[in-house]
Structures are given as structure tokens and as C-alpha cells.
CSV table of C-alpha atoms and ligand atoms in Angstrom, one decimal:
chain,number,residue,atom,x,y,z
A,8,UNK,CA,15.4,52.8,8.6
A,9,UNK,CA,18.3,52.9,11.5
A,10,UNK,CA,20.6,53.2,9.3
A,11,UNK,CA,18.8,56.1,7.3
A,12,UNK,CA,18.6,58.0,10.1
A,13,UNK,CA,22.4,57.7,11.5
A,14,UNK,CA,24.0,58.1,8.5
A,15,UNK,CA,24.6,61.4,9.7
A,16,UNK,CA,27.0,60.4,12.3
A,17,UNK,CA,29.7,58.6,9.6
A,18,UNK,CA,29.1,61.4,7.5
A,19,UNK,CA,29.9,63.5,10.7
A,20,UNK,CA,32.7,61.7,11.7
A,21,UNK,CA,34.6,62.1,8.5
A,22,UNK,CA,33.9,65.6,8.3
A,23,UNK,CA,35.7,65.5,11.6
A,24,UNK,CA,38.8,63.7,10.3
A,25,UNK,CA,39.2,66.6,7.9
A,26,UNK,CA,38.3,69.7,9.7
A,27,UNK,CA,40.9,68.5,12.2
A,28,UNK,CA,43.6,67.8,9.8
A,29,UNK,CA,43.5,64.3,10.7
A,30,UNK,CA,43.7,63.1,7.3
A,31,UNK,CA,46.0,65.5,5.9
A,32,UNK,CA,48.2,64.3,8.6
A,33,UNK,CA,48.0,60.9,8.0
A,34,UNK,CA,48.4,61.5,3.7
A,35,UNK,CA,51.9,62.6,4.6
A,36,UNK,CA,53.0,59.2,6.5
A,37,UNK,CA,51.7,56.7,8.4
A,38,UNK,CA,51.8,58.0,12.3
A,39,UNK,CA,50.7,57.0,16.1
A,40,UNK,CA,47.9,58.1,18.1
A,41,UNK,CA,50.2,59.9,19.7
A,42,UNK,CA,52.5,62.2,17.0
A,43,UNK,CA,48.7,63.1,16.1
A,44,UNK,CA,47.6,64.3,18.9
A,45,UNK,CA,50.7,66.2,19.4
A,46,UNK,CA,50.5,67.3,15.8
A,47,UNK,CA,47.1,68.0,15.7
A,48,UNK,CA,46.4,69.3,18.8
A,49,UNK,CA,43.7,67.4,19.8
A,50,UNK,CA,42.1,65.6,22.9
A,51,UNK,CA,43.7,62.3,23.7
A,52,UNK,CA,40.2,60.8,24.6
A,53,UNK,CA,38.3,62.9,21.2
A,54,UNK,CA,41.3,61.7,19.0
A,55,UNK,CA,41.1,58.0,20.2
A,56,UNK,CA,37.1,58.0,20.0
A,57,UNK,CA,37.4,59.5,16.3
A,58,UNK,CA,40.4,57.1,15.1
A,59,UNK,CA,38.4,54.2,16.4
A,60,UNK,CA,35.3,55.2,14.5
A,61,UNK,CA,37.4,55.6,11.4
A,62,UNK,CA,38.7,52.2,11.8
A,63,UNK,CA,35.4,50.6,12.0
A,64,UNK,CA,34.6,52.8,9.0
A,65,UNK,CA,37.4,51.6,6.6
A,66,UNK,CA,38.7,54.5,6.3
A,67,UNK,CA,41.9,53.8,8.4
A,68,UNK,CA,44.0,51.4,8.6
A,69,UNK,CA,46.0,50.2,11.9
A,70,UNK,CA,49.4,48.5,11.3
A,71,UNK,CA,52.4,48.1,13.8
A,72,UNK,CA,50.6,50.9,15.7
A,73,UNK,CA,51.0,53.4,13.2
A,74,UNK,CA,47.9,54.4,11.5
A,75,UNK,CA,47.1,55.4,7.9
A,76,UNK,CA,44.9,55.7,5.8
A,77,UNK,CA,43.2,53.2,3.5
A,78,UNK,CA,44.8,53.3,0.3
A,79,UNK,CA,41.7,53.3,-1.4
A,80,UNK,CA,40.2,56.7,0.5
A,81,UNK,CA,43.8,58.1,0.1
A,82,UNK,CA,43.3,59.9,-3.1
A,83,UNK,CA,40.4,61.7,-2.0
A,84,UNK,CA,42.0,62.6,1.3
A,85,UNK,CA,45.6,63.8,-0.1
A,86,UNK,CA,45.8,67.6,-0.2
A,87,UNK,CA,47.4,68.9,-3.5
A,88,UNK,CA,46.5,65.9,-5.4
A,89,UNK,CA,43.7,66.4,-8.6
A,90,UNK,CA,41.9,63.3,-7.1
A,91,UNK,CA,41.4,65.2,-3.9
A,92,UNK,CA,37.8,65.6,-2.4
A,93,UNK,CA,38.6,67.6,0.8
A,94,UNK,CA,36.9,70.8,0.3
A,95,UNK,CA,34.2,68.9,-1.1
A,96,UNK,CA,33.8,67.5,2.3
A,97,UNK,CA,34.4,70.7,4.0
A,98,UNK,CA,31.8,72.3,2.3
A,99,UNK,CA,29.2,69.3,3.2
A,100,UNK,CA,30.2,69.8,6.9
A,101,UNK,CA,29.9,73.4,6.8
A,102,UNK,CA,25.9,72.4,6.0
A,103,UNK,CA,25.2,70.0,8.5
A,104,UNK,CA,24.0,72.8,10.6
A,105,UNK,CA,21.3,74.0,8.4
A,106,UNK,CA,20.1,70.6,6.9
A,107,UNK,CA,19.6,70.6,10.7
A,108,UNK,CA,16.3,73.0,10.3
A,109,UNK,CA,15.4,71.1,7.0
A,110,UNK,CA,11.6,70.4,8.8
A,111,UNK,CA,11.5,74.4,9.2
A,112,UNK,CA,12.6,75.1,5.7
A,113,UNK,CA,9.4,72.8,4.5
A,114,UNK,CA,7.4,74.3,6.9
A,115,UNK,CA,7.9,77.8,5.5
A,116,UNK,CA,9.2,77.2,2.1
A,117,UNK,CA,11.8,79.6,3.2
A,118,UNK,CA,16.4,79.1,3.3
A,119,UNK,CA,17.8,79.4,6.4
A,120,UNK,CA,18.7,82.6,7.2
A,121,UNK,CA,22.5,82.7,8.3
A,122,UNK,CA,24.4,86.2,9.3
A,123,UNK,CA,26.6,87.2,6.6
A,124,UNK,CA,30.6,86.9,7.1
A,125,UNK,CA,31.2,89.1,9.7
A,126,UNK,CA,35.2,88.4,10.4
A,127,UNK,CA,38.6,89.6,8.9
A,128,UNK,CA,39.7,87.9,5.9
A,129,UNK,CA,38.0,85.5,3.3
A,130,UNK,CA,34.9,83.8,4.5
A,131,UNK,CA,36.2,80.4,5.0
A,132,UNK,CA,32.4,78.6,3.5
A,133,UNK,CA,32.7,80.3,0.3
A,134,UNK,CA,36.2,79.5,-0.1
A,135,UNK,CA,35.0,75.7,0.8
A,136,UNK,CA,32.1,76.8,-1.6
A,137,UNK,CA,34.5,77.4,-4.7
A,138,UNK,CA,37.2,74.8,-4.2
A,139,UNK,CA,34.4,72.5,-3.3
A,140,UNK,CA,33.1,73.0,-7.2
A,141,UNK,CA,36.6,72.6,-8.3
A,142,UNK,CA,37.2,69.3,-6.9
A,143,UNK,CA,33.9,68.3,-8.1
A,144,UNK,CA,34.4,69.3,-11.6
A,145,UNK,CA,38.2,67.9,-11.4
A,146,UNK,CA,36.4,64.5,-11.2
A,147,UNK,CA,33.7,65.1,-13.5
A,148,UNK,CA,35.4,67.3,-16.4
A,149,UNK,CA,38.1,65.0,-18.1
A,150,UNK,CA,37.3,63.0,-21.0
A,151,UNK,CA,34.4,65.4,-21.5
A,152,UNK,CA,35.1,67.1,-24.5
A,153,UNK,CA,35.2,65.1,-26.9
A,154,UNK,CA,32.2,63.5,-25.7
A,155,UNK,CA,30.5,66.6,-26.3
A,156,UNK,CA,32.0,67.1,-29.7
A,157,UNK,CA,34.0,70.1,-28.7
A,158,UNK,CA,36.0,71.3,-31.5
A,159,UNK,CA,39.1,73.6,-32.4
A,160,UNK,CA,38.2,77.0,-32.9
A,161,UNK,CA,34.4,76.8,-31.2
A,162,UNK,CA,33.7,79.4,-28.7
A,163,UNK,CA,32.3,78.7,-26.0
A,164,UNK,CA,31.3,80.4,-22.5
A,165,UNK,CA,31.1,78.6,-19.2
A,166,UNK,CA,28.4,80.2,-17.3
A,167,UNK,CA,28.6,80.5,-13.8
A,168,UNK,CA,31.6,78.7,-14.4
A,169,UNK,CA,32.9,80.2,-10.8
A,170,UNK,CA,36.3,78.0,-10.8
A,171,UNK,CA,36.7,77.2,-14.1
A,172,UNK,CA,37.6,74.2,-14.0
A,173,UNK,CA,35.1,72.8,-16.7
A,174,UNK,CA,36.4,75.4,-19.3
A,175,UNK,CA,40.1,74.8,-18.5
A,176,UNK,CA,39.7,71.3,-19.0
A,177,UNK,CA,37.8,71.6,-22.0
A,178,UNK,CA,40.9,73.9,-23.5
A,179,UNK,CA,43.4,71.8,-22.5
A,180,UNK,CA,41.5,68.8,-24.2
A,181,UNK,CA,40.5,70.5,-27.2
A,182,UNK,CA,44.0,73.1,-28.1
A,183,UNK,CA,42.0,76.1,-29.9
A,184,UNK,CA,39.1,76.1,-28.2
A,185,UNK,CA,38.0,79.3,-27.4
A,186,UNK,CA,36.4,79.6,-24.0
A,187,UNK,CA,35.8,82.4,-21.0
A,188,UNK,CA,34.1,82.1,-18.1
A,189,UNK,CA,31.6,83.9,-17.1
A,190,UNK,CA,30.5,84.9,-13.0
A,191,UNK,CA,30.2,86.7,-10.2
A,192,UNK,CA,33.4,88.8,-9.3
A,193,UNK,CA,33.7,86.4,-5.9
A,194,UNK,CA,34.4,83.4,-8.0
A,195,UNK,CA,37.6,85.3,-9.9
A,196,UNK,CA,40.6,84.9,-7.5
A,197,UNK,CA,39.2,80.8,-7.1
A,198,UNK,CA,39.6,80.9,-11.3
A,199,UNK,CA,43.1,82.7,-10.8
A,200,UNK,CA,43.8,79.9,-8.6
A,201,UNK,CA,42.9,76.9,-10.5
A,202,UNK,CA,44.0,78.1,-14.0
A,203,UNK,CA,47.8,79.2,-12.2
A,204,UNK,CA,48.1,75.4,-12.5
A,205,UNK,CA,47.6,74.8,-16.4
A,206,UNK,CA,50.2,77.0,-17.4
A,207,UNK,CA,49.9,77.8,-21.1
A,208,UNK,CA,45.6,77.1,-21.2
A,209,UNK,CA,44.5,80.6,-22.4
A,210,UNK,CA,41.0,81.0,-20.7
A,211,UNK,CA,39.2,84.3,-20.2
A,212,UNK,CA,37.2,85.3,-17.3
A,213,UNK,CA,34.4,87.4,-17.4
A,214,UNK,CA,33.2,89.2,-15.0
A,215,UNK,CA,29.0,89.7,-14.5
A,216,UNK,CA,26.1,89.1,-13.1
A,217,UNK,CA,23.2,87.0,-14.7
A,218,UNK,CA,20.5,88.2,-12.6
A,219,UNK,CA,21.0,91.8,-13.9
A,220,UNK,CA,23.2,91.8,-17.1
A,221,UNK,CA,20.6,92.2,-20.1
A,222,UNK,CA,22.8,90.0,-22.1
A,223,UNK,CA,25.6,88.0,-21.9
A,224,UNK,CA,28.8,89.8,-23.1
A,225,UNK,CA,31.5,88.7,-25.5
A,226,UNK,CA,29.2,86.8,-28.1
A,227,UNK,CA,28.3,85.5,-30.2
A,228,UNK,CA,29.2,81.9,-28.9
A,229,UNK,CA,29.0,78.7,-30.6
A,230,UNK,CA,28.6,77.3,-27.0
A,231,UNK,CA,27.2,77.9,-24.0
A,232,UNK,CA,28.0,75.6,-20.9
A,233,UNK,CA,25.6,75.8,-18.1
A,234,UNK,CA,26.8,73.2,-15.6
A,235,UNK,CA,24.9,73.3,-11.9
A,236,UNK,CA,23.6,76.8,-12.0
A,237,UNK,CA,19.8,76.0,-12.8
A,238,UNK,CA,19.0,74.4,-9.8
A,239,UNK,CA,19.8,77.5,-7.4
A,240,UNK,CA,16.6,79.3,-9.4
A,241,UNK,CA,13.1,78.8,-9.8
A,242,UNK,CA,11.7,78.3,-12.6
A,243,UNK,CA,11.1,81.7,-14.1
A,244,UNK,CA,14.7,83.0,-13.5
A,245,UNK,CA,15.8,79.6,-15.3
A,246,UNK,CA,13.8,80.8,-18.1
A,247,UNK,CA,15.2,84.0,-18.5
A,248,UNK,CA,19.1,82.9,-18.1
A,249,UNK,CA,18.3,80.2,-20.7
A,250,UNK,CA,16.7,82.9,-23.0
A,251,UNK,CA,20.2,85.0,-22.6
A,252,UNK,CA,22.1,81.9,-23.4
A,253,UNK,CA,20.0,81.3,-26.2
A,254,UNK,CA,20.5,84.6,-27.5
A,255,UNK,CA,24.0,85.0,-27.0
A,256,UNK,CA,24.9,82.1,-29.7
A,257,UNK,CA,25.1,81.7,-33.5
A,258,UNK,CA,22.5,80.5,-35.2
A,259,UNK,CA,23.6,76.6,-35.1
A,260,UNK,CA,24.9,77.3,-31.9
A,261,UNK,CA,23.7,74.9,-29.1
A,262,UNK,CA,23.4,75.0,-25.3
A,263,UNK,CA,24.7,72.0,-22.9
A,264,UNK,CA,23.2,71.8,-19.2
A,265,UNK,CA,24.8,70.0,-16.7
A,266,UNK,CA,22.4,69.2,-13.6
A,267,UNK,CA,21.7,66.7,-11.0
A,268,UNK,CA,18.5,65.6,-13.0
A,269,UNK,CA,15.7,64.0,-10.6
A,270,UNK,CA,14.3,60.5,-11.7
A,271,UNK,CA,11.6,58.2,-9.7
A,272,UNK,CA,13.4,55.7,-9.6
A,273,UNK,CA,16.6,57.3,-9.7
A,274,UNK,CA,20.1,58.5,-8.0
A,275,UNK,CA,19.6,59.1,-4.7
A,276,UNK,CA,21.5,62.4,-4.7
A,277,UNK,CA,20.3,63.9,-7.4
A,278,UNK,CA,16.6,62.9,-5.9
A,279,UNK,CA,17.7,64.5,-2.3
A,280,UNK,CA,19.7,67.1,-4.1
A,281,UNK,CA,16.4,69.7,-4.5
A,282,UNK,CA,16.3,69.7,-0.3
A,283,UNK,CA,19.7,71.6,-0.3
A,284,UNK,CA,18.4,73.8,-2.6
A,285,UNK,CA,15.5,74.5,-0.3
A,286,UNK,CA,17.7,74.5,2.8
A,287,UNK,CA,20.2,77.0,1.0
A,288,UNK,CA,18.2,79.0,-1.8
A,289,UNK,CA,15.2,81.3,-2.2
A,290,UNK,CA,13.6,79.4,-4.9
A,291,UNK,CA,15.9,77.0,-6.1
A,292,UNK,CA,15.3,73.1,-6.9
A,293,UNK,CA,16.4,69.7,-8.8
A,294,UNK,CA,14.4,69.9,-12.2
A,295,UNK,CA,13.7,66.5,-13.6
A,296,UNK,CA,14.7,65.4,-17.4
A,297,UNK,CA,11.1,66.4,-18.8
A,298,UNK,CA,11.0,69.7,-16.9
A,299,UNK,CA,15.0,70.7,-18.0
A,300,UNK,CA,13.7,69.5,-22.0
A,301,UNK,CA,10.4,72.0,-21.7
A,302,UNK,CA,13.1,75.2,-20.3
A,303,UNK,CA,15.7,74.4,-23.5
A,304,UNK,CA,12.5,74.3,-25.7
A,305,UNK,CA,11.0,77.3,-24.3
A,306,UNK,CA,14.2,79.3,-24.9
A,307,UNK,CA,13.4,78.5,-29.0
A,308,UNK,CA,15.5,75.4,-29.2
A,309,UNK,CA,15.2,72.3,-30.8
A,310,UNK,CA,17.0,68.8,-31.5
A,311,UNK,CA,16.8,68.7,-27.6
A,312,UNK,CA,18.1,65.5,-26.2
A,313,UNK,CA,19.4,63.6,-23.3
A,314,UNK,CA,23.2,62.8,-23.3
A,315,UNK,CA,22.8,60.7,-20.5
A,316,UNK,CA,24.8,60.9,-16.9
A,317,UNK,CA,28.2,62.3,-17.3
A,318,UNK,CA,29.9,59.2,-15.5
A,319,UNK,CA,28.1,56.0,-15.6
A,320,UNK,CA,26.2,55.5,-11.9
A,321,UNK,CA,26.8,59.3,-10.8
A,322,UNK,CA,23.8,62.1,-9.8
A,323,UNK,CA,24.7,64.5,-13.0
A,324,UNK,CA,23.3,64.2,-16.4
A,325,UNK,CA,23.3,65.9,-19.5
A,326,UNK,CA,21.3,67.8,-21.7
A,327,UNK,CA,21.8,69.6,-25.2
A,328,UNK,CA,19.5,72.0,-27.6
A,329,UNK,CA,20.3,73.5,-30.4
A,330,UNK,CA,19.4,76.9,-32.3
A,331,UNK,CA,17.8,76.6,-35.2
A,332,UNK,CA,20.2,77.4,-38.0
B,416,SAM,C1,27.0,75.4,-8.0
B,416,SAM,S1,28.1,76.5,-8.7
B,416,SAM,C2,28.6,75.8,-10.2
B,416,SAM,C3,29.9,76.1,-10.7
B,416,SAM,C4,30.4,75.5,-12.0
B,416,SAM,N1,29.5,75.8,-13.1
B,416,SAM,C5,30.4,74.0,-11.8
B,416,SAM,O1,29.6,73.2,-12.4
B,416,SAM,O2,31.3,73.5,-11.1
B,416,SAM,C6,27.2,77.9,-9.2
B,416,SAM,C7,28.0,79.0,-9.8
B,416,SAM,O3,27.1,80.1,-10.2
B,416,SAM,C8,27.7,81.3,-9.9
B,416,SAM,N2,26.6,82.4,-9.8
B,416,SAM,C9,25.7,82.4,-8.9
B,416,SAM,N3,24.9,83.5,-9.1
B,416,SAM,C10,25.4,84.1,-10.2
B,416,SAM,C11,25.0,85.3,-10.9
B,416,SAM,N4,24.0,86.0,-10.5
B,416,SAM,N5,25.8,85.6,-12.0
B,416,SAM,C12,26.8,84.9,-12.4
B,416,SAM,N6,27.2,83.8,-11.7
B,416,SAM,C13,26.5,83.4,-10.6
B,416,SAM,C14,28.4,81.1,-8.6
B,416,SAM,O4,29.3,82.1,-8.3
B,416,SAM,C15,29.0,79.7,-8.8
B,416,SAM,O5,30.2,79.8,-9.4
């Protein structure tokens, strides 16, 4: 149980090593204690608490009294690399705050309420938000295609697709694919960003909303992608977006959801997964298998199956129905 309830503080302390810059630092070159403190502009006694930790935790290295970082952690650390988890980790730190009122959250049922972006600029959690997803999906997205029987000539529309990056990978595995993806006007200029670096991958972006659009735009599709989107709704607005999916396909059309699915026993971050949901979201929550299978047959789809997780060990799974012909 100790080590339940302190995992917090290694998750802590490497959200440290990246919100100071520690470990972009260090993916550029081996360096001292310290260049980096100089660098970085940190405390001499917070820097040498924190590289210590980091050290214990294997995720430095010490040699010749230059640290670096462990080349097996490197390629999640390295800014600019596709393997790079970074703003994955930025966006779990900026939570740790409200997980803090998790006890409150079950008490009431109700998110956290947090003041909206007051300051100049872009609001630095959404933009941790967005590339967040987009390192996610970077990892989860290749090889995905043709597992999913993609073909040439398909359309297909990413829903709440926000970066993009499931669509852009799915056209540049599958040339002639057809895809656009489809979300709030936020999530565009994080699209923008993500397809600028797959010059020559034609991908459209949709603007909309699927709370209040009626329908979804630009169909008939012969897909419709629904990755992590489900569980920030309760049931009844699930419903209704699958319903819109439904209808916005051809007959023989099919829809694929891609969701932390909760199993007893299971992964433990797809079981843990619905608390962020409570923590962050009116209504939302992890759905398990049986209760994804009855939404997909509700919206008047059939053939519904289980494709299984979408990388062997890992919290996501996936699920397909089709329209009848
Ligand atoms: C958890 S992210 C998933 C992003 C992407 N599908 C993926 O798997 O990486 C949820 C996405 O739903 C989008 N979204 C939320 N509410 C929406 C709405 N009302 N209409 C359209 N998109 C919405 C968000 O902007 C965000 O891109």
C-alpha cells in the first residue's frame, strides 16, 4: 500500500524534470550539475535534490560527472523526436492539482471547477492538452491501418480528431484514403501544426461542434473514427454522437471506437481512467466492453465486435459495428 500511495511523488518528480527543462537539457548532451543550473536557472540545492531522485529512479545516468539521461527514457524525453512523450507528461502534471480534490469530486459527483484562461496568449494546458493527444496517438497510430482494413479510396472522418494525428497517419499508410477531421475550432491551429510535418498527406479539417451540429457534415463516409471522445460524455450524449456517426455513413459503412475500455481484472489505467473523467468532466467516464457493444448496437449496428487492445499490454482497445447494408 506505501507504494500506492507515493507513487505520486516519482510521478511528481519527473514532471519536475520536464517543466524545468531539465530533460530537454540533458537530450542535447550530457552536462554537470552545474552548466544546468546555470542553464536552467534553478536552485543549486532544488537541482541537486531533483537529479539525485532521478538517479535513484533510473531515469539518469551519472558518468565522469556529467549527467545524462538513460538511453532507454531518452526517446520519450527528446523534444522534436516522434517518440517524444513530453507534453504527455506536461499535461499529467498540469492535473496533479485537481486529482488533488478527487475525494471532493466523489463526494459531489461534480469536476473541479477551475477559472478559465485569464492571461495573454494561448492557454499553456490546452496547448499541453493537444500536443499531449498527439504524442499519444504518434505512439499508438502506426501500423494501424491496415489492421483495420483501411483501404484506397474509403472515406473516412476522424471525429474529434483535435490533432489529427490518427487521420494523417492513416493517409500516409493507406495513399488515397480520403479522410478530414472533424472538431472544435480550438483543436485547428494543433492540426495545422502536426500535418505541416507530412508534407504531401492531403487531410481536411472540419470545423464543428458535436454537441450542436444536427449532423455531421461532408458525408456520406465509409468510415467514421471515434478514438477517446466517448469517455468525456455520459451516456445519453454518447448515444446521440454515435446516432450522428451512424447516420452519417453508407449503408455498409462501419464505425471504429477507440477507448480505454474498463475490465475487472484489467489495465490499470484504463480501470483508473473514469476518475479523470470525474475529476475533469461533467458527466464523463470509462465504459466497459459490454456497455461500448450495447451504444454501437443501439445506434442500429450490427456485426459488433472487439478488435482487441491496439498495442498488446496497453489501456486502449478497439471496437467495430457495421451498418447494415
Ligand atoms: C481526448 S481528445 C481525443 C483526440 C483524438 N481523437 C485522439 O484520440 O487523440 C478529445 C477530442 O474531442 C474534441 N471535442 C471535444 N468536444 C467536442 C465537440 N463538442 N465537438 C467536436 N469535437 C470535440 C476535443 O477538441 C479533442 O480533440
Amino acid at each position: 500500500m506505501r507504494s500506492v500511495s507515493a507513487a505520486y511523488w516519482e510521478a511528481c518528480a519527473l514532471h519536475a524534470a520536464v517543466r524545468t527543462g531539465l530533460t530537454a537539457a540533458l537530450a542535447q548532451g550530457p552536462a554537470s550539475g552545474q552548466e544546468l543550473r546555470q542553464r536552467l536557472n534553478l536552485d543549486q540545492r532544488g537541482l541537486e535534490i531533483l537529479l539525485r531522485a532521478l538517479l535513484v529512479l533510473d531515469l539518469l545516468r551519472l558518468e565522469g560527472g556529467l549527467y545524462h539521461l538513460n538511453p532507454q527514457a531518452a526517446p520519450s524525453l527528446t523534444p522534436g523526436q516522434s517518440t517524444d512523450m513530453s507534453h504527455a507528461i506536461l499535461h499529467m502534471a498540469d492535473m496533479v492539482k485537481d486529482w488533488a480534490e478527487l475525494a471532493q469530486c466523489v463526494r459531489t459527483g461534480r469536476p473541479v471547477e477551475r477559472p478559465a484562461h485569464a492571461g495573454p496568449g494561448p492557454n499553456p494546458e490546452r496547448q499541453h492538452f493537444y500536443r499531449a493527444m498527439r504524442d499519444i496517438a504518434r505512439q499508438q497510430s502506426r501500423g494501424l491501418a491496415g489492421r483495420l482494413g483501411l483501404q484506397s479510396g474509403m472515406r473516412l472522418l476522424d471525429m474529434g480528431g483535435g490533432p489529427g494525428v490518427y487521420a494523417l497517419t492513416f493517409s500516409q499508410e493507406v495513399p488515397g484514403l480520403k479522410a478530414t477531421v472533424y472538431d472544435l475550432p480550438g483543436a485547428e491551429p494543433y492540426f495545422r501544426e502536426e500535418a505541416a510535418l507530412r508534407p504531401g498527406v492531403e487531410v481536411a479539417f472540419l470545423q464543428g461542434d458535436y454537441h450542436r451540429d444536427q449532423a455531421l457534415a461532408g458525408g456520406p463516409y465509409d468510415v467514421v473514427w471515434l478514438s477517446q471522445i466517448l469517455h468525456g460524455e455520459g451516456p445519453a450524449i454518447c448515444q446521440a454522437m454515435l446516432d450522428k456517426a451512424a447516420a452519417a455513413f453508407k449503408p455498409g459503412g462501419q464505425v471504429l471506437v477507440q477507448e480505454f475500455v474498463v475490465q475487472v481484472p484489467g489495465h490499470p489505467c484504463a480501470g483508473v481512467f473514469g476518475l479523470n473523467m470525474l475529476v475533469n468532466t461533467q458527466d464523463g467516464q470509462a465504459y466497459t466492453q459490454e456497455e461500448l457493444m450495447d451504444m454501437l448496437a443501439r445506434a442500429g449496428l450490427e456485426r459488433i465486435e472487439y478488435l482487441g487492445a491496439t498495442k498488446e499490454g496497453g489501456p486502449a482497445g478497439i471496437l467495430r459495428g457495421w451498418r447494415p447494408a
